[in-house]
N, CA, C and O atoms as a Tinker XYZ file with bonds, in Angstrom:
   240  protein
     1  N    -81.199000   17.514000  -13.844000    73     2
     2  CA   -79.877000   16.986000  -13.591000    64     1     3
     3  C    -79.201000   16.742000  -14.942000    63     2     4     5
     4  O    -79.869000   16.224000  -15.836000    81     3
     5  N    -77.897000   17.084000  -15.160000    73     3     6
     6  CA   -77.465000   16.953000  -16.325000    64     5     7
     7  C    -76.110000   15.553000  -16.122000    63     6     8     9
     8  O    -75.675000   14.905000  -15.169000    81     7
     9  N    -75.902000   15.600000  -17.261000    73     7    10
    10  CA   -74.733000   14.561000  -17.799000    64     9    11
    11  C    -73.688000   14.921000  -16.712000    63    10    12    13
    12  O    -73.621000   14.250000  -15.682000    81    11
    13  N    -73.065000   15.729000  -16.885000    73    11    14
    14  CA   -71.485000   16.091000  -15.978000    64    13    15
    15  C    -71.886000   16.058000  -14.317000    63    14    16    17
    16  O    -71.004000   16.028000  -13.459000    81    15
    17  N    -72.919000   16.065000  -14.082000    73    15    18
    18  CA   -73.146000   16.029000  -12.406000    64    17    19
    19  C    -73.392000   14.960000  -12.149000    63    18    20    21
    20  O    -73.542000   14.802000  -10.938000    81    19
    21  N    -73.540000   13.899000  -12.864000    73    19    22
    22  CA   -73.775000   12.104000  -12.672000    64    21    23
    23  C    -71.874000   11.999000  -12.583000    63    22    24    25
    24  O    -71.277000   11.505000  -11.627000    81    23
    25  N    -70.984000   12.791000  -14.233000    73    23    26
    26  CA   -69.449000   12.214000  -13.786000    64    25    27
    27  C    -68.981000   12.496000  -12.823000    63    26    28    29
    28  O    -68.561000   11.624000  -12.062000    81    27
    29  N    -68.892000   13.893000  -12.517000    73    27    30
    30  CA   -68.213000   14.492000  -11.419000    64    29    31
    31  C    -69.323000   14.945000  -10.322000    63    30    32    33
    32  O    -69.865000   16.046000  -10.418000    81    31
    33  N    -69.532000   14.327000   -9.611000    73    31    34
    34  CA   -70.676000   14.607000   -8.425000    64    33    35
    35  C    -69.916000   15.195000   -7.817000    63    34    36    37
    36  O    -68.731000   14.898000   -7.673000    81    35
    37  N    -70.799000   16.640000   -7.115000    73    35    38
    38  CA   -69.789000   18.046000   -6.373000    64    37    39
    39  C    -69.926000   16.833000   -4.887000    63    38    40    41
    40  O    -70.514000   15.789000   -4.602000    81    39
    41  N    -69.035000   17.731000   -4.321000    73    39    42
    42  CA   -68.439000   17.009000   -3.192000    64    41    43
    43  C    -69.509000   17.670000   -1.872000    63    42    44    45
    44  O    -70.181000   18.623000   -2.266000    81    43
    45  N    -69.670000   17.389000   -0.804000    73    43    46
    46  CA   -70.347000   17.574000   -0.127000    64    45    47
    47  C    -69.402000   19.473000    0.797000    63    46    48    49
    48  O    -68.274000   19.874000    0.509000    81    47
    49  N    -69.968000   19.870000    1.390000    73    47    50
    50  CA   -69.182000   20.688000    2.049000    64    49    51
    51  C    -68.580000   20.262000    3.521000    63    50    52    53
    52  O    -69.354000   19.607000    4.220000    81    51
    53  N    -67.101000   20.605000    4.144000    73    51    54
    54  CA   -66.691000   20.216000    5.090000    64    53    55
    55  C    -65.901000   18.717000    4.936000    63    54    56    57
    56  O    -65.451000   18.190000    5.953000    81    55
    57  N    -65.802000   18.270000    4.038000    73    55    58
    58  CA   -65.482000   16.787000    3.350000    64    57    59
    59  C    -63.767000   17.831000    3.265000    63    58    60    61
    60  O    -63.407000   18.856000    2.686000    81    59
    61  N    -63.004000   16.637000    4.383000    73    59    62
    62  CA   -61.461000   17.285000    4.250000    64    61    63
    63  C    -60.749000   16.911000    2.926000    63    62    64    65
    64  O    -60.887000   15.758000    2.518000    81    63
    65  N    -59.946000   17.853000    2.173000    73    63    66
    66  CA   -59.519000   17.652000    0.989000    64    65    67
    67  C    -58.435000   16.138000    1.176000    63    66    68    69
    68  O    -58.012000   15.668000    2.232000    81    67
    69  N    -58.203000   15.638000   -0.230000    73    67    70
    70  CA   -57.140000   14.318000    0.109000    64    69    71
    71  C    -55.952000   15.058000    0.336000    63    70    72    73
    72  O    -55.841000   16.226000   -0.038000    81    71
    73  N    -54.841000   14.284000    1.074000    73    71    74
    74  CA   -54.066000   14.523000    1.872000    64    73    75
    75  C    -52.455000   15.241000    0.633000    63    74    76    77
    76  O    -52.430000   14.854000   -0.535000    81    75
    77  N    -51.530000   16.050000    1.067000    73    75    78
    78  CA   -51.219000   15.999000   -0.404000    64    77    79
    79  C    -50.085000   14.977000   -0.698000    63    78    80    81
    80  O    -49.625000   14.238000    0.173000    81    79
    81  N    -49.759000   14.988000   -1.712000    73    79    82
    82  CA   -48.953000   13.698000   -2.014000    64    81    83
    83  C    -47.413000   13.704000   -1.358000    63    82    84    85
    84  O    -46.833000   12.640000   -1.145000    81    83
    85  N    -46.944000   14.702000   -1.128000    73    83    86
    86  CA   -45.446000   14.989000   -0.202000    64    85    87
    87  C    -45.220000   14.411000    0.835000    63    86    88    89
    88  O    -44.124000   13.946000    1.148000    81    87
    89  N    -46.692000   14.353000    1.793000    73    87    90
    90  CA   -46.535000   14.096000    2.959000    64    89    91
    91  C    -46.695000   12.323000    2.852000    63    90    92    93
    92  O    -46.282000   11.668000    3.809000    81    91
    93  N    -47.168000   11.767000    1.929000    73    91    94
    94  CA   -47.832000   10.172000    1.709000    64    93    95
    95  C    -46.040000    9.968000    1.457000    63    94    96    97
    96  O    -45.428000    9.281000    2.276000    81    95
    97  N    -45.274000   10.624000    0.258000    73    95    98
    98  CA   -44.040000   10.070000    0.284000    64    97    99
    99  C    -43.446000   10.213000    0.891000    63    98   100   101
   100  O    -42.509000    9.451000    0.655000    81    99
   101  N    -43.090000   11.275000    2.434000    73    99   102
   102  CA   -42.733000   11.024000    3.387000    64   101   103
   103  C    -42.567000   10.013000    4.413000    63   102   104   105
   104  O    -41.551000    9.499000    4.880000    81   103
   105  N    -44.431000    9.762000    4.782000    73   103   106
   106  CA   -44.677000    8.343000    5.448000    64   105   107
   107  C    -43.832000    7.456000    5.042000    63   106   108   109
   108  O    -42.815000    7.033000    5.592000    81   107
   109  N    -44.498000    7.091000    3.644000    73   107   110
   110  CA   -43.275000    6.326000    3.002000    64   109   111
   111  C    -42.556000    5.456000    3.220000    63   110   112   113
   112  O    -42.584000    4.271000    3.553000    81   111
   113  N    -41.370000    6.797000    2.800000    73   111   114
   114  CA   -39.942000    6.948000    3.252000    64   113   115
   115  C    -40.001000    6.626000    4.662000    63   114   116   117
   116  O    -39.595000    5.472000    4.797000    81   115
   117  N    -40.293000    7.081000    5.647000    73   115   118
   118  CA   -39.728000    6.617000    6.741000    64   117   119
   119  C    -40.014000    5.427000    7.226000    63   118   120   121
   120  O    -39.258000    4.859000    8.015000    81   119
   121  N    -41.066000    4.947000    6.835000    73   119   122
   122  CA   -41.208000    3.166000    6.632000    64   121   123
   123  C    -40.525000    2.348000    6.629000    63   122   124   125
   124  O    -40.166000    1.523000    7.469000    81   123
   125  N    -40.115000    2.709000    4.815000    73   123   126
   126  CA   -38.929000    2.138000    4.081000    64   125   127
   127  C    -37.368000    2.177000    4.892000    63   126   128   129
   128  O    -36.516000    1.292000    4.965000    81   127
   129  N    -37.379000    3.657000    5.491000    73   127   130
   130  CA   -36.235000    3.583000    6.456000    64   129   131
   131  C    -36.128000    2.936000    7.890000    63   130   132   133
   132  O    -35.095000    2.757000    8.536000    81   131
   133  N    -37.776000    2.541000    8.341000    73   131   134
   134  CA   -37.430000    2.134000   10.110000    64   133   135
   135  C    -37.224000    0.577000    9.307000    63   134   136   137
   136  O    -36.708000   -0.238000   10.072000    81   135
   137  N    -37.520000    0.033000    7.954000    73   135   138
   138  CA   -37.545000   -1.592000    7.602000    64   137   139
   139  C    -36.348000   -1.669000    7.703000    63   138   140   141
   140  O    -35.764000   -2.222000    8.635000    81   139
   141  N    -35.725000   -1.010000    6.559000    73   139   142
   142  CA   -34.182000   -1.454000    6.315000    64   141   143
   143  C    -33.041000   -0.973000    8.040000    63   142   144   145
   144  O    -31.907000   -1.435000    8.166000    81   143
   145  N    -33.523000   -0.262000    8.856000    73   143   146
   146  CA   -32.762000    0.062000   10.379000    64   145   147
   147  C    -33.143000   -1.541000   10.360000    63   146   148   149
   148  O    -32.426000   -2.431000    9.902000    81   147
   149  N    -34.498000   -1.707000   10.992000    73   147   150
   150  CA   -34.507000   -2.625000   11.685000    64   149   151
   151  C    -33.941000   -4.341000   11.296000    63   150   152   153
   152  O    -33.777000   -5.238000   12.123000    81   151
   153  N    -33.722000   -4.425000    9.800000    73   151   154
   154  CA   -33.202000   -5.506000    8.658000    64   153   155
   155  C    -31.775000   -5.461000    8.971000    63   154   156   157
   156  O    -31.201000   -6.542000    8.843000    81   155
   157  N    -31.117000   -4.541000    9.323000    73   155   158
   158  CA   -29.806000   -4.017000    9.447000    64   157   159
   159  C    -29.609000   -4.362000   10.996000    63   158   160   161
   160  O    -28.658000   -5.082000   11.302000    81   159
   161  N    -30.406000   -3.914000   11.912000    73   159   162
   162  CA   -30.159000   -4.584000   13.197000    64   161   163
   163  C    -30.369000   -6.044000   13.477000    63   162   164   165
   164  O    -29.706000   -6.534000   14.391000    81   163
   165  N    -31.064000   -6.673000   12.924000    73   163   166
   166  CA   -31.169000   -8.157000   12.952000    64   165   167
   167  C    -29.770000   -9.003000   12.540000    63   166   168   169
   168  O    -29.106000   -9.905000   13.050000    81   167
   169  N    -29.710000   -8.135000   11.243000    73   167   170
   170  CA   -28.267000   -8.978000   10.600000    64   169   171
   171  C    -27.190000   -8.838000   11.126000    63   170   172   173
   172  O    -26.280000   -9.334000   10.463000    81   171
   173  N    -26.820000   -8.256000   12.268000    73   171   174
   174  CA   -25.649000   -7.239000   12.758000    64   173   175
   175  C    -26.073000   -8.295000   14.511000    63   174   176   177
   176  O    -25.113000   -8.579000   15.228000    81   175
   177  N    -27.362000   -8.686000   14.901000    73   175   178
   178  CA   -27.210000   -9.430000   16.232000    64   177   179
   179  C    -27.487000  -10.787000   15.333000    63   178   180   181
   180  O    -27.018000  -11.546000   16.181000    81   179
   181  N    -27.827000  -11.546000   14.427000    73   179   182
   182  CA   -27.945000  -12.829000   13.725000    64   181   183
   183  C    -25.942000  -13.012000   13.324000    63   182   184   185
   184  O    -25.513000  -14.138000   13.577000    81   183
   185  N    -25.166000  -12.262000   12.914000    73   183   186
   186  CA   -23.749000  -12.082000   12.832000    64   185   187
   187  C    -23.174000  -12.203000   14.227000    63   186   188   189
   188  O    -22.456000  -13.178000   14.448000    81   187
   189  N    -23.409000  -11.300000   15.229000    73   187   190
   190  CA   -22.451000  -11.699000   16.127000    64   189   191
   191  C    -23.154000  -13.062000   16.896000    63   190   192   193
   192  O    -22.509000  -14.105000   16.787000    81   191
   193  N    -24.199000  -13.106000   17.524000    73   191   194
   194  CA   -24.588000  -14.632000   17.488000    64   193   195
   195  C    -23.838000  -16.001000   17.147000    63   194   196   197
   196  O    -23.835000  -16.973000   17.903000    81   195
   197  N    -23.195000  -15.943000   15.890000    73   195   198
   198  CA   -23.043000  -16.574000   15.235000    64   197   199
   199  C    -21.534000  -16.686000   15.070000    63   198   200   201
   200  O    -21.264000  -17.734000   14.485000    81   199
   201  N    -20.621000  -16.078000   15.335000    73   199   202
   202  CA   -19.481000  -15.211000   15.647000    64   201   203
   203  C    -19.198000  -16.284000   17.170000    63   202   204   205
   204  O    -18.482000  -17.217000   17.533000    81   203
   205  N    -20.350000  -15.356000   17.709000    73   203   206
   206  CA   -19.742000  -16.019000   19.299000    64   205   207
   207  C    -20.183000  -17.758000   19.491000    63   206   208   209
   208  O    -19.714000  -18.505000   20.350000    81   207
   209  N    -20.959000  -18.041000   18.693000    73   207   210
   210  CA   -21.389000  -19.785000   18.326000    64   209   211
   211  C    -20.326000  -20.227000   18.063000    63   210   212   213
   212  O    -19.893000  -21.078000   18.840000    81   211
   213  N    -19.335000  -19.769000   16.666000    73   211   214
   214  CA   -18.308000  -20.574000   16.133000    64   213   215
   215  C    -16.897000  -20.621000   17.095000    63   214   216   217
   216  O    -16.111000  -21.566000   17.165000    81   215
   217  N    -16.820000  -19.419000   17.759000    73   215   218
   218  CA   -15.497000  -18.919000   18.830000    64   217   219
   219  C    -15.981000  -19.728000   20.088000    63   218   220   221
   220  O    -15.009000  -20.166000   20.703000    81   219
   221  N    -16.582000  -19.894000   20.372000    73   219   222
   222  CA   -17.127000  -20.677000   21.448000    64   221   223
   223  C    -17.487000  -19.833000   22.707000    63   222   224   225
   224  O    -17.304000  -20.416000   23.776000    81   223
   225  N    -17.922000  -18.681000   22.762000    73   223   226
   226  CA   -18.271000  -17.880000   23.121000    64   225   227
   227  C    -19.871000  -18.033000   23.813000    63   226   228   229
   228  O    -20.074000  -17.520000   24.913000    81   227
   229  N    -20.550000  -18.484000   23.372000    73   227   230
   230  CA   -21.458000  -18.721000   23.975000    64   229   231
   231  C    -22.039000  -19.015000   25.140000    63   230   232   233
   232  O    -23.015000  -18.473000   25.659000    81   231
   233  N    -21.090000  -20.310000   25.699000    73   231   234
   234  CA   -21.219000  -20.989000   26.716000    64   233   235
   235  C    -20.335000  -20.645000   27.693000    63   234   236   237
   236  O    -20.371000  -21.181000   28.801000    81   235
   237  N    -19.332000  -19.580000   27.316000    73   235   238
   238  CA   -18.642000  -19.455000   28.441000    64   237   239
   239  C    -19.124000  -18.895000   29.443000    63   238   240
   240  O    -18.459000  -18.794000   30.474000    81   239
């Protein structure tokens, strides 16, 4: 057994390669995009809420 097969130990066969990096910043991204939808829908029903609190809307 030599030096370089202790650093880099070969990989077994059938071992699926890592995933490539395009698709990880994809995930991502659409993360980042269902957070800020859903941050954006809160503030938009926390606003009218609040709208119809001060107008007196609520209770009618």
């Amino acid at each position: 057994m030599n030096v370089a097969s202790l650093m880099n130990p070969s990989q077994a066969r059938g071992t699926p390669a890592p995933e490539p990096r395009l698709r990880l910043v994809r995930v991502q991204a659409t993360v980042l995009a269902q957070g800020a939808w859903s941050a954006l829908k809160d503030s938009v029903k926390a606003f009218r809420h609040m709208r119809d609190v001060l107008t007196g809307r609520a209770w009618a």
